[in-house]
mmCIF file of C-alpha atoms in Angstrom:
data_model
loop_
_atom_site.group_PDB
_atom_site.id
_atom_site.type_symbol
_atom_site.label_atom_id
_atom_site.label_comp_id
_atom_site.label_asym_id
_atom_site.label_seq_id
_atom_site.Cartn_x
_atom_site.Cartn_y
_atom_site.Cartn_z
ATOM 1 C CA MET A 232 7.296 42.154 -30.257
ATOM 2 C CA ASP A 233 8.748 40.940 -33.393
ATOM 3 C CA PHE A 234 11.248 38.991 -32.112
ATOM 4 C CA ASN A 235 8.754 36.988 -29.688
ATOM 5 C CA MET A 236 6.287 36.748 -32.710
ATOM 6 C CA LYS A 237 9.026 34.928 -34.668
ATOM 7 C CA LYS A 238 9.723 32.639 -31.945
ATOM 8 C CA LEU A 239 6.382 31.705 -31.415
ATOM 9 C CA ALA A 240 6.391 30.873 -35.224
ATOM 10 C CA SER A 241 9.550 28.867 -35.076
ATOM 11 C CA ASP A 242 8.506 27.004 -32.326
ATOM 12 C CA ALA A 243 4.886 25.881 -34.321
ATOM 13 C CA GLY A 244 6.991 25.095 -37.094
ATOM 14 C CA ILE A 245 9.219 22.641 -35.057
ATOM 15 C CA PHE A 246 6.049 21.289 -33.425
ATOM 16 C CA PHE A 247 4.497 20.826 -36.607
ATOM 17 C CA THR A 248 7.576 19.184 -38.241
ATOM 18 C CA ARG A 249 7.481 16.661 -35.264
ATOM 19 C CA ALA A 250 3.880 15.885 -35.280
ATOM 20 C CA VAL A 251 4.319 15.013 -39.206
ATOM 21 C CA GLN A 252 7.122 13.086 -38.661
ATOM 22 C CA PHE A 253 5.451 10.925 -35.819
ATOM 23 C CA THR A 254 2.407 10.434 -37.855
ATOM 24 C CA GLU A 255 4.033 9.106 -40.795
ATOM 25 C CA GLU A 256 6.257 6.870 -38.561
ATOM 26 C CA LYS A 257 2.911 5.339 -37.271
ATOM 27 C CA PHE A 258 1.942 4.783 -41.025
ATOM 28 C CA GLY A 259 5.257 3.617 -41.897
ATOM 29 C CA GLN A 260 5.700 6.168 -44.595
ATOM 30 C CA ALA A 261 9.130 7.402 -42.734
ATOM 31 C CA GLU A 262 12.089 5.725 -41.301
ATOM 32 C CA LYS A 263 12.761 6.171 -37.652
ATOM 33 C CA THR A 264 16.215 5.850 -35.674
ATOM 34 C CA GLU A 265 16.209 3.134 -33.674
ATOM 35 C CA LEU A 266 18.031 3.243 -30.227
ATOM 36 C CA ASP A 267 20.730 0.391 -29.376
ATOM 37 C CA ALA A 268 19.348 -3.071 -27.635
ATOM 38 C CA HIS A 269 21.246 -1.995 -24.428
ATOM 39 C CA PHE A 270 19.374 1.428 -24.266
ATOM 40 C CA GLU A 271 16.147 -0.272 -24.953
ATOM 41 C CA ASN A 272 16.880 -2.157 -22.136
ATOM 42 C CA LEU A 273 17.736 0.383 -19.841
ATOM 43 C CA LEU A 274 14.329 1.886 -20.570
ATOM 44 C CA ALA A 275 12.407 -1.412 -20.369
ATOM 45 C CA ARG A 276 14.044 -1.616 -16.965
ATOM 46 C CA ALA A 277 13.422 1.875 -15.648
ATOM 47 C CA ASP A 278 9.514 1.467 -16.749
ATOM 48 C CA SER A 279 9.479 -1.524 -14.810
ATOM 49 C CA THR A 280 11.005 -0.501 -11.813
ATOM 50 C CA LYS A 281 8.588 2.543 -11.977
ATOM 51 C CA ASN A 282 5.560 0.444 -12.445
ATOM 52 C CA TRP A 283 6.075 -1.827 -9.630
ATOM 53 C CA THR A 284 7.395 0.937 -7.452
ATOM 54 C CA GLU A 285 3.827 2.465 -7.694
ATOM 55 C CA LYS A 286 2.361 -0.754 -6.970
ATOM 56 C CA ILE A 287 4.310 -1.534 -3.912
ATOM 57 C CA LEU A 288 3.728 1.921 -2.832
ATOM 58 C CA ARG A 289 0.089 1.844 -3.145
ATOM 59 C CA GLN A 290 -0.457 -1.764 -1.490
ATOM 60 C CA THR A 291 1.854 -0.688 1.334
ATOM 61 C CA GLU A 292 -0.119 2.371 1.915
ATOM 62 C CA VAL A 293 -3.109 0.357 2.017
ATOM 63 C CA LEU A 294 -1.730 -2.070 4.681
ATOM 64 C CA LEU A 295 -0.674 0.601 6.931
ATOM 65 C CA GLN A 296 -3.896 2.659 6.549
ATOM 66 C CA PRO A 297 -6.749 0.585 5.385
ATOM 67 C CA ASN A 298 -9.128 3.301 5.508
ATOM 68 C CA PRO A 299 -9.675 4.872 1.848
ATOM 69 C CA SER A 300 -11.244 8.277 3.271
ATOM 70 C CA ALA A 301 -7.941 8.474 5.829
ATOM 71 C CA ARG A 302 -5.630 7.885 2.963
ATOM 72 C CA VAL A 303 -7.152 10.378 0.822
ATOM 73 C CA GLU A 304 -7.085 12.894 3.821
ATOM 74 C CA GLU A 305 -3.315 12.255 4.680
ATOM 75 C CA PHE A 306 -2.502 12.710 0.729
ATOM 76 C CA LEU A 307 -4.134 16.123 1.000
ATOM 77 C CA TYR A 308 -2.439 17.405 4.055
ATOM 78 C CA GLU A 309 0.734 15.729 2.555
ATOM 79 C CA LYS A 310 0.034 18.184 -0.643
ATOM 80 C CA LEU A 311 -0.453 21.250 1.210
ATOM 81 C CA ASP A 312 2.768 20.416 3.001
ATOM 82 C CA ARG A 313 0.946 20.452 6.524
ATOM 83 C CA LYS A 314 1.325 17.908 9.315
ATOM 84 C CA VAL A 315 -1.183 15.076 9.442
ATOM 85 C CA PRO A 316 -3.450 15.237 12.416
ATOM 86 C CA SER A 317 -2.802 12.342 14.932
ATOM 87 C CA ARG A 318 -5.510 9.455 14.667
ATOM 88 C CA VAL A 319 -6.596 6.881 16.904
ATOM 89 C CA THR A 320 -5.881 3.719 16.084
ATOM 90 C CA ASN A 321 -8.428 0.871 15.925
ATOM 91 C CA GLY A 322 -6.946 -0.793 18.669
ATOM 92 C CA GLU A 323 -6.759 2.344 21.276
ATOM 93 C CA LEU A 324 -10.477 3.157 20.341
ATOM 94 C CA LEU A 325 -11.069 -0.645 20.990
ATOM 95 C CA ALA A 326 -9.213 -0.334 24.553
ATOM 96 C CA GLN A 327 -11.230 2.628 25.085
ATOM 97 C CA TYR A 328 -14.770 1.078 24.426
ATOM 98 C CA MET A 329 -13.654 -1.636 26.958
ATOM 99 C CA ALA A 330 -12.365 0.631 29.661
ATOM 100 C CA GLU A 331 -15.555 2.464 29.523
ATOM 101 C CA ALA A 332 -17.544 -0.814 29.631
ATOM 102 C CA ALA A 333 -15.611 -2.000 32.579
ATOM 103 C CA SER A 334 -16.596 1.124 34.448
ATOM 104 C CA GLU A 335 -20.051 1.010 33.623
ATOM 105 C CA LEU A 336 -20.902 -2.757 34.003
ATOM 106 C CA GLY A 337 -18.506 -2.797 37.262
ATOM 107 C CA PRO A 338 -14.557 -2.739 37.327
ATOM 108 C CA THR A 339 -14.439 -5.280 40.414
ATOM 109 C CA THR A 340 -16.507 -7.762 38.793
ATOM 110 C CA PRO A 341 -14.517 -10.586 36.731
ATOM 111 C CA TYR A 342 -15.753 -9.489 33.584
ATOM 112 C CA GLY A 343 -14.868 -5.914 34.456
ATOM 113 C CA LYS A 344 -11.453 -6.873 35.536
ATOM 114 C CA THR A 345 -10.864 -8.983 32.434
ATOM 115 C CA LEU A 346 -12.029 -5.780 30.402
ATOM 116 C CA LEU A 347 -9.934 -3.687 32.055
ATOM 117 C CA LYS A 348 -6.653 -5.951 31.252
ATOM 118 C CA VAL A 349 -7.795 -6.449 27.723
ATOM 119 C CA ALA A 350 -8.291 -2.963 26.872
ATOM 120 C CA GLU A 351 -4.727 -2.058 28.702
ATOM 121 C CA ALA A 352 -3.217 -5.084 25.910
ATOM 122 C CA GLU A 353 -5.268 -3.203 23.085
ATOM 123 C CA LYS A 354 -4.115 0.212 24.103
ATOM 124 C CA GLN A 355 -0.344 -1.144 24.010
ATOM 125 C CA LEU A 356 -1.123 -2.932 20.822
ATOM 126 C CA GLY A 357 -2.592 0.461 19.216
ATOM 127 C CA ALA A 358 0.583 2.255 20.537
ATOM 128 C CA ALA A 359 2.815 -0.368 18.616
ATOM 129 C CA GLU A 360 0.703 0.052 15.673
ATOM 130 C CA ARG A 361 1.476 3.887 15.453
ATOM 131 C CA ASP A 362 4.873 3.498 15.986
ATOM 132 C CA PHE A 363 5.511 0.843 13.034
ATOM 133 C CA ILE A 364 3.196 2.864 10.603
ATOM 134 C CA HIS A 365 5.283 6.142 11.658
ATOM 135 C CA THR A 366 8.695 4.074 10.922
ATOM 136 C CA ALA A 367 7.329 2.387 7.867
ATOM 137 C CA SER A 368 6.205 5.654 6.430
ATOM 138 C CA ILE A 369 9.968 7.301 6.990
ATOM 139 C CA SER A 370 12.041 4.632 6.165
ATOM 140 C CA PHE A 371 10.207 3.068 3.462
ATOM 141 C CA LEU A 372 7.148 4.813 1.754
ATOM 142 C CA THR A 373 9.069 8.256 1.700
ATOM 143 C CA PRO A 374 11.736 6.946 -0.427
ATOM 144 C CA LEU A 375 9.691 5.320 -2.628
ATOM 145 C CA ARG A 376 7.426 8.433 -3.325
ATOM 146 C CA ASN A 377 10.765 10.615 -3.428
ATOM 147 C CA PHE A 378 11.632 8.221 -6.381
ATOM 148 C CA LEU A 379 8.546 8.598 -8.253
ATOM 149 C CA GLU A 380 8.432 12.546 -7.475
ATOM 150 C CA GLY A 381 11.738 13.340 -7.999
ATOM 151 C CA ASP A 382 14.211 10.668 -10.022
ATOM 152 C CA TRP A 383 11.652 9.239 -11.977
ATOM 153 C CA LYS A 384 10.040 12.666 -13.038
ATOM 154 C CA THR A 385 13.669 13.731 -14.271
ATOM 155 C CA ILE A 386 14.044 10.607 -16.200
ATOM 156 C CA SER A 387 10.741 11.187 -18.070
ATOM 157 C CA LYS A 388 11.812 14.748 -18.955
ATOM 158 C CA GLU A 389 14.855 13.620 -20.520
ATOM 159 C CA ARG A 390 13.079 10.691 -22.261
ATOM 160 C CA ARG A 391 10.770 13.306 -23.743
ATOM 161 C CA LEU A 392 13.526 15.516 -24.744
ATOM 162 C CA LEU A 393 15.421 12.292 -26.360
ATOM 163 C CA GLN A 394 12.264 11.831 -27.990
ATOM 164 C CA ASN A 395 11.757 15.332 -29.844
ATOM 165 C CA ARG A 396 15.613 15.182 -30.612
ATOM 166 C CA ARG A 397 15.090 11.722 -32.365
ATOM 167 C CA LEU A 398 12.171 13.140 -34.456
ATOM 168 C CA ASP A 399 14.076 16.234 -35.198
ATOM 169 C CA LEU A 400 16.987 14.167 -36.250
ATOM 170 C CA ASP A 401 14.785 11.694 -38.715
ATOM 171 C CA ALA A 402 13.046 14.846 -40.304
ATOM 172 C CA CYS A 403 16.088 16.206 -41.244
ATOM 173 C CA LYS A 404 17.357 12.790 -42.461
ATOM 174 C CA ALA A 405 14.082 12.857 -44.536
ATOM 175 C CA ARG A 406 14.791 16.248 -45.931
ATOM 176 C CA LEU A 407 18.052 15.514 -46.880
ATOM 177 C CA LYS A 408 17.097 12.561 -48.851
ATOM 178 C CA LYS A 409 14.314 14.648 -50.581
ATOM 179 C CA ALA A 410 16.947 17.405 -51.465
ATOM 180 C CA LYS A 411 19.546 14.729 -52.910
ATOM 181 C CA ALA A 412 16.605 13.357 -54.998
ATOM 182 C CA ALA A 413 15.511 16.746 -56.383
ATOM 183 C CA GLU A 414 19.088 17.360 -57.059
ATOM 184 C CA ALA A 415 19.541 14.217 -59.191
ATOM 185 C CA LYS A 416 16.889 15.889 -61.348
ATOM 186 C CA ALA A 417 17.979 19.761 -61.267
ATOM 187 C CA THR A 418 21.495 21.213 -60.103
ATOM 188 C CA LEU A 419 19.592 24.290 -58.502
ATOM 189 C CA TRP A 420 19.229 22.093 -55.511
ATOM 190 C CA ASN A 421 22.466 22.283 -54.439
ATOM 191 C CA ASP A 422 22.085 24.870 -52.167
ATOM 192 C CA GLU A 423 19.239 23.122 -50.448
ATOM 193 C CA VAL A 424 21.194 19.874 -49.813
ATOM 194 C CA ASP A 425 23.981 21.503 -48.309
ATOM 195 C CA LYS A 426 21.690 23.386 -45.667
ATOM 196 C CA ALA A 427 19.894 19.896 -45.279
ATOM 197 C CA GLU A 428 23.282 18.310 -44.699
ATOM 198 C CA GLN A 429 24.217 21.059 -42.222
ATOM 199 C CA GLU A 430 20.950 20.757 -40.230
ATOM 200 C CA LEU A 431 21.111 16.868 -40.186
ATOM 201 C CA ARG A 432 25.080 17.334 -38.555
ATOM 202 C CA VAL A 433 23.383 19.823 -35.874
ATOM 203 C CA ALA A 434 20.393 17.516 -35.039
ATOM 204 C CA GLN A 435 22.722 14.139 -35.028
ATOM 205 C CA THR A 436 24.841 16.139 -32.272
ATOM 206 C CA GLU A 437 22.135 17.090 -30.374
ATOM 207 C CA PHE A 438 20.513 13.600 -30.371
ATOM 208 C CA ASP A 439 23.883 11.915 -29.525
ATOM 209 C CA ARG A 440 23.942 14.479 -26.505
ATOM 210 C CA GLN A 441 20.562 13.853 -25.287
ATOM 211 C CA ALA A 442 21.179 10.104 -25.618
ATOM 212 C CA GLU A 443 24.040 10.100 -23.688
ATOM 213 C CA VAL A 444 22.461 12.085 -20.788
ATOM 214 C CA THR A 445 19.492 9.933 -20.679
ATOM 215 C CA ARG A 446 21.304 6.800 -20.779
ATOM 216 C CA LEU A 447 23.303 7.874 -17.563
ATOM 217 C CA LEU A 448 19.646 8.628 -15.750
ATOM 218 C CA LEU A 449 18.909 5.184 -16.762
ATOM 219 C CA GLU A 450 21.797 3.444 -15.531
ATOM 220 C CA GLY A 451 21.227 5.114 -12.216
ATOM 221 C CA ILE A 452 18.468 2.963 -11.991
ATOM 222 C CA SER A 453 20.610 0.200 -10.529
ATOM 223 C CA SER A 454 21.572 2.887 -7.722
ATOM 224 C CA THR A 455 17.783 3.342 -7.216
ATOM 225 C CA HIS A 456 17.616 -0.636 -6.563
ATOM 226 C CA VAL A 457 20.163 -0.436 -4.054
ATOM 227 C CA ASN A 458 18.262 2.410 -1.984
ATOM 228 C CA HIS A 459 15.250 0.626 -2.514
ATOM 229 C CA LEU A 460 16.927 -2.998 -1.210
ATOM 230 C CA ARG A 461 18.077 -0.993 2.021
ATOM 231 C CA CYS A 462 14.513 0.667 2.325
ATOM 232 C CA LEU A 463 12.995 -2.953 2.143
ATOM 233 C CA HIS A 464 15.248 -4.217 4.926
ATOM 234 C CA GLU A 465 14.392 -1.509 7.188
ATOM 235 C CA PHE A 466 10.680 -1.958 6.423
ATOM 236 C CA VAL A 467 11.038 -5.616 7.286
ATOM 237 C CA LYS A 468 12.819 -4.847 10.757
ATOM 238 C CA SER A 469 10.116 -2.554 11.536
ATOM 239 C CA GLN A 470 7.650 -5.045 10.908
ATOM 240 C CA THR A 471 9.345 -7.849 12.787
ATOM 241 C CA THR A 472 9.770 -5.339 15.318
ATOM 242 C CA TYR A 473 6.061 -4.818 15.444
ATOM 243 C CA TYR A 474 5.133 -8.123 15.437
ATOM 244 C CA ALA A 475 7.220 -8.975 18.149
ATOM 245 C CA GLN A 476 5.854 -6.217 20.489
ATOM 246 C CA CYS A 477 2.329 -7.742 19.777
ATOM 247 C CA TYR A 478 3.363 -10.901 20.644
ATOM 248 C CA ARG A 479 4.692 -10.549 24.169
ATOM 249 C CA HIS A 480 1.728 -8.200 24.715
ATOM 250 C CA MET A 481 -0.646 -10.561 24.141
ATOM 251 C CA LEU A 482 1.383 -13.565 25.763
ATOM 252 C CA ASP A 483 1.460 -11.321 28.731
ATOM 253 C CA LEU A 484 -2.068 -10.722 28.663
ATOM 254 C CA GLN A 485 -2.880 -14.539 28.461
ATOM 255 C CA LYS A 486 -0.660 -15.265 31.474
ATOM 256 C CA GLN A 487 -2.469 -12.513 33.335
ATOM 257 C CA LEU A 488 -5.947 -14.036 32.347
ATOM 258 C CA GLY A 489 -5.012 -17.492 33.307
ATOM 259 C CA ARG A 490 -4.156 -16.390 37.121
ATOM 260 C CA PHE A 491 -7.637 -14.800 37.111
ATOM 261 C CA PRO A 492 -10.448 -16.724 38.886
ATOM 262 C CA GLY A 493 -13.344 -17.588 36.731
ATOM 263 C CA THR A 494 -11.374 -16.957 33.394
ATOM 264 C CA PHE A 495 -11.277 -19.232 30.460
ATOM 265 C CA VAL A 496 -8.078 -19.192 28.461
ATOM 266 C CA GLY A 497 -7.454 -21.618 25.373
ATOM 267 C CA THR A 498 -9.589 -24.192 23.701
ATOM 268 C CA THR A 499 -11.183 -27.161 24.677
ATOM 269 C CA GLU A 500 -9.274 -28.756 21.425
ATOM 270 C CA PRO A 501 -5.376 -29.369 21.281
ATOM 271 C CA ALA A 502 -3.337 -26.380 19.782
ATOM 272 C CA SER A 503 -0.798 -28.858 18.850
ATOM 273 C CA PRO A 504 -0.505 -32.468 17.740
ATOM 274 C CA PRO A 505 1.132 -34.796 20.436
ATOM 275 C CA LEU A 506 4.614 -35.364 20.637
ATOM 276 C CA SER A 507 4.786 -38.696 18.813
ATOM 277 C CA SER A 508 3.094 -36.651 15.737
ATOM 278 C CA THR A 509 4.770 -33.558 15.853
ATOM 279 C CA SER A 510 7.695 -32.649 13.577
ATOM 280 C CA PRO A 511 10.382 -30.018 13.655
ATOM 281 C CA THR A 512 8.726 -28.114 10.909
ATOM 282 C CA THR A 513 5.267 -27.943 12.464
ATOM 283 C CA ALA A 514 6.916 -26.947 15.582
ATOM 284 C CA ALA A 515 9.242 -24.116 14.522
ATOM 285 C CA ALA A 516 6.253 -22.813 12.106
ATOM 286 C CA THR A 517 3.697 -22.669 15.057
ATOM 287 C CA MET A 518 3.237 -19.069 16.859
ATOM 288 C CA PRO A 519 3.230 -19.839 20.673
ATOM 289 C CA VAL A 520 -0.035 -20.075 22.227
ATOM 290 C CA VAL A 521 0.395 -20.559 25.973
ATOM 291 C CA PRO A 522 -2.607 -22.625 27.548
ATOM 292 C CA SER A 523 -3.229 -21.504 31.006
ATOM 293 C CA VAL A 524 -1.658 -23.546 33.854
ATOM 294 C CA ALA A 525 -4.855 -24.935 34.824
ATOM 295 C CA SER A 526 -5.369 -26.751 31.768
ATOM 296 C CA LEU A 527 -1.766 -28.917 32.362
ATOM 297 C CA ALA A 528 -3.914 -31.652 34.193
ATOM 298 C CA PRO A 529 -6.747 -33.202 32.885
ATOM 299 C CA PRO A 530 -9.893 -32.077 34.638
ATOM 300 C CA GLY A 531 -10.624 -34.074 38.072
ATOM 301 C CA GLU A 532 -7.163 -35.063 38.257
ATOM 302 C CA ALA A 533 -4.470 -33.959 40.491
ATOM 303 C CA SER A 534 -1.558 -31.803 39.066
ATOM 304 C CA LEU A 535 1.783 -33.560 38.325
ATOM 305 C CA CYS A 536 4.191 -33.947 40.881
ATOM 306 C CA LEU A 537 7.234 -33.365 39.314
ATOM 307 C CA GLU A 538 9.363 -34.858 42.327
ATOM 308 C CA GLU A 539 7.908 -38.522 41.156
ATOM 309 C CA VAL A 540 8.197 -37.883 37.048
ATOM 310 C CA ALA A 541 10.583 -40.130 35.878
ATOM 311 C CA PRO A 542 11.571 -40.155 32.226
ATOM 312 C CA PRO A 543 10.211 -42.990 30.359
ATOM 313 C CA ALA A 544 12.650 -45.604 29.123
ATOM 314 C CA SER A 545 12.338 -44.706 25.606
ATOM 315 C CA GLY A 546 10.776 -41.874 23.900
ATOM 316 C CA THR A 547 12.702 -38.775 24.939
ATOM 317 C CA ARG A 548 13.643 -36.407 22.083
ATOM 318 C CA LYS A 549 16.051 -33.210 22.134
ATOM 319 C CA ALA A 550 14.590 -30.204 21.481
ATOM 320 C CA ARG A 551 16.088 -26.855 20.552
ATOM 321 C CA VAL A 552 14.193 -23.692 22.505
ATOM 322 C CA LEU A 553 12.822 -21.211 19.947
ATOM 323 C CA TYR A 554 11.792 -18.259 22.250
ATOM 324 C CA ASP A 555 12.290 -17.192 25.717
ATOM 325 C CA TYR A 556 9.842 -18.544 28.053
ATOM 326 C CA GLU A 557 9.239 -17.483 31.591
ATOM 327 C CA ALA A 558 7.827 -19.819 33.813
ATOM 328 C CA ALA A 559 4.579 -19.198 35.152
ATOM 329 C CA ASP A 560 5.053 -21.387 38.713
ATOM 330 C CA SER A 561 7.451 -23.764 40.071
ATOM 331 C CA SER A 562 5.985 -26.296 37.924
ATOM 332 C CA GLU A 563 7.404 -25.053 34.596
ATOM 333 C CA LEU A 564 10.710 -24.829 33.458
ATOM 334 C CA ALA A 565 11.963 -21.552 32.185
ATOM 335 C CA LEU A 566 13.364 -21.218 28.858
ATOM 336 C CA LEU A 567 16.079 -19.488 26.725
ATOM 337 C CA ALA A 568 16.084 -19.518 23.085
ATOM 338 C CA ASP A 569 18.712 -21.665 21.383
ATOM 339 C CA GLU A 570 19.085 -23.931 24.286
ATOM 340 C CA LEU A 571 19.020 -27.258 24.151
ATOM 341 C CA ILE A 572 16.879 -29.631 26.260
ATOM 342 C CA THR A 573 15.445 -33.162 26.892
ATOM 343 C CA VAL A 574 11.745 -33.206 26.402
ATOM 344 C CA TYR A 575 9.432 -36.216 26.752
ATOM 345 C CA SER A 576 5.352 -36.671 27.303
ATOM 346 C CA LEU A 577 3.482 -38.889 29.725
ATOM 347 C CA PRO A 578 0.340 -40.050 29.673
ATOM 348 C CA GLY A 579 -3.023 -38.013 30.098
ATOM 349 C CA MET A 580 -0.731 -35.205 29.739
ATOM 350 C CA ASP A 581 -2.184 -31.650 27.679
ATOM 351 C CA PRO A 582 -0.768 -32.421 24.223
ATOM 352 C CA ASP A 583 0.307 -28.708 24.237
ATOM 353 C CA TRP A 584 2.800 -29.259 26.745
ATOM 354 C CA LEU A 585 5.818 -31.411 27.544
ATOM 355 C CA ILE A 586 8.071 -32.273 30.379
ATOM 356 C CA GLY A 587 11.651 -30.664 29.734
ATOM 357 C CA GLU A 588 14.871 -31.345 31.601
ATOM 358 C CA ARG A 589 18.070 -29.456 31.853
ATOM 359 C CA GLY A 590 20.791 -30.591 34.068
ATOM 360 C CA ASN A 591 19.259 -31.397 37.094
ATOM 361 C CA LYS A 592 16.125 -28.882 36.718
ATOM 362 C CA LYS A 593 12.819 -30.290 35.681
ATOM 363 C CA GLY A 594 9.407 -28.692 34.644
ATOM 364 C CA LYS A 595 6.608 -28.102 31.947
ATOM 365 C CA VAL A 596 7.340 -26.449 28.865
ATOM 366 C CA PRO A 597 4.932 -25.275 25.897
ATOM 367 C CA VAL A 598 5.432 -27.393 22.854
ATOM 368 C CA THR A 599 5.197 -24.355 20.664
ATOM 369 C CA TYR A 600 8.370 -22.705 22.196
ATOM 370 C CA LEU A 601 10.335 -26.032 20.839
ATOM 371 C CA GLU A 602 11.617 -27.213 17.605
ATOM 372 C CA LEU A 603 11.803 -30.951 18.239
ATOM 373 C CA LEU A 604 14.997 -32.842 16.648
ATOM 374 C CA SER A 605 15.000 -36.064 15.398
#
């Protein structure tokens, strides 16, 4: 019992001494041991890493789950160490509504058939989104959380210890300074000086040891950056896969809708400028949107007869294919990514399309799948 009381009294005394030292430093009434410039840079780098990691983590969570209530629910399940229940994505919910609407309005009508096709595509989009969220959470969010809840807490704990050791050291320096000042006035304080010097040596040793431990942890931030860089690459890879899947699903849907009688695909305005004003940068940056086959010929005119088409004397250009393209019918030319073809435009053609030639093969090709070369 007496031992515990003495320990409590000792701890209270140490806490009080640190509080006094800290307060006097704030008011400029006590000297403070400064850390070297390299150490200060390590501290600033660690703080910056922690702050930006928190911001990136929070915003990525918003990107993956825009619903704040759902995020709170997932957070609670995670803290309770329980599995988050599966949640229907917005795409899957939309697919369900469209399918139910088609069933009630008539699945054999043009509108009902189209609703079913779009519902199927939306369901695929929802599944792709679910896979993306799952992959991104594991490969990107989890490592960021592990850093904040693991490594950073350890660093923060050691920094607090270093701060306490620094306050103890400066308090010992202040006591030694007072003892020497008193010794100059009376020789009776000689023992106090010896005691203060001994306490200072101990405090300096503990401070140096803690500073080295903290320095090693702070230098480990470089390894954290390497790990986060690898996770960032994984995040980009999963996001690329997700958008590629979405693009394929929607491209397939657009082709299917283009073959439906009475289905309207595309817009009345050109999706891209004619050949004469299309630059390689514009063509490469445009997301391919394939117009319907029926829109290739102007209304009221017959479709182009490829056998009768001859390249113009001037105006042909080389183009690099950006994406694989599967020809919808015999009037189109199938494309393989990265191959080079010759392209040209004909009067009256839809500006979204060109005539492409590869060897003895010829057919219509979508402009947005090409990078036009000078």
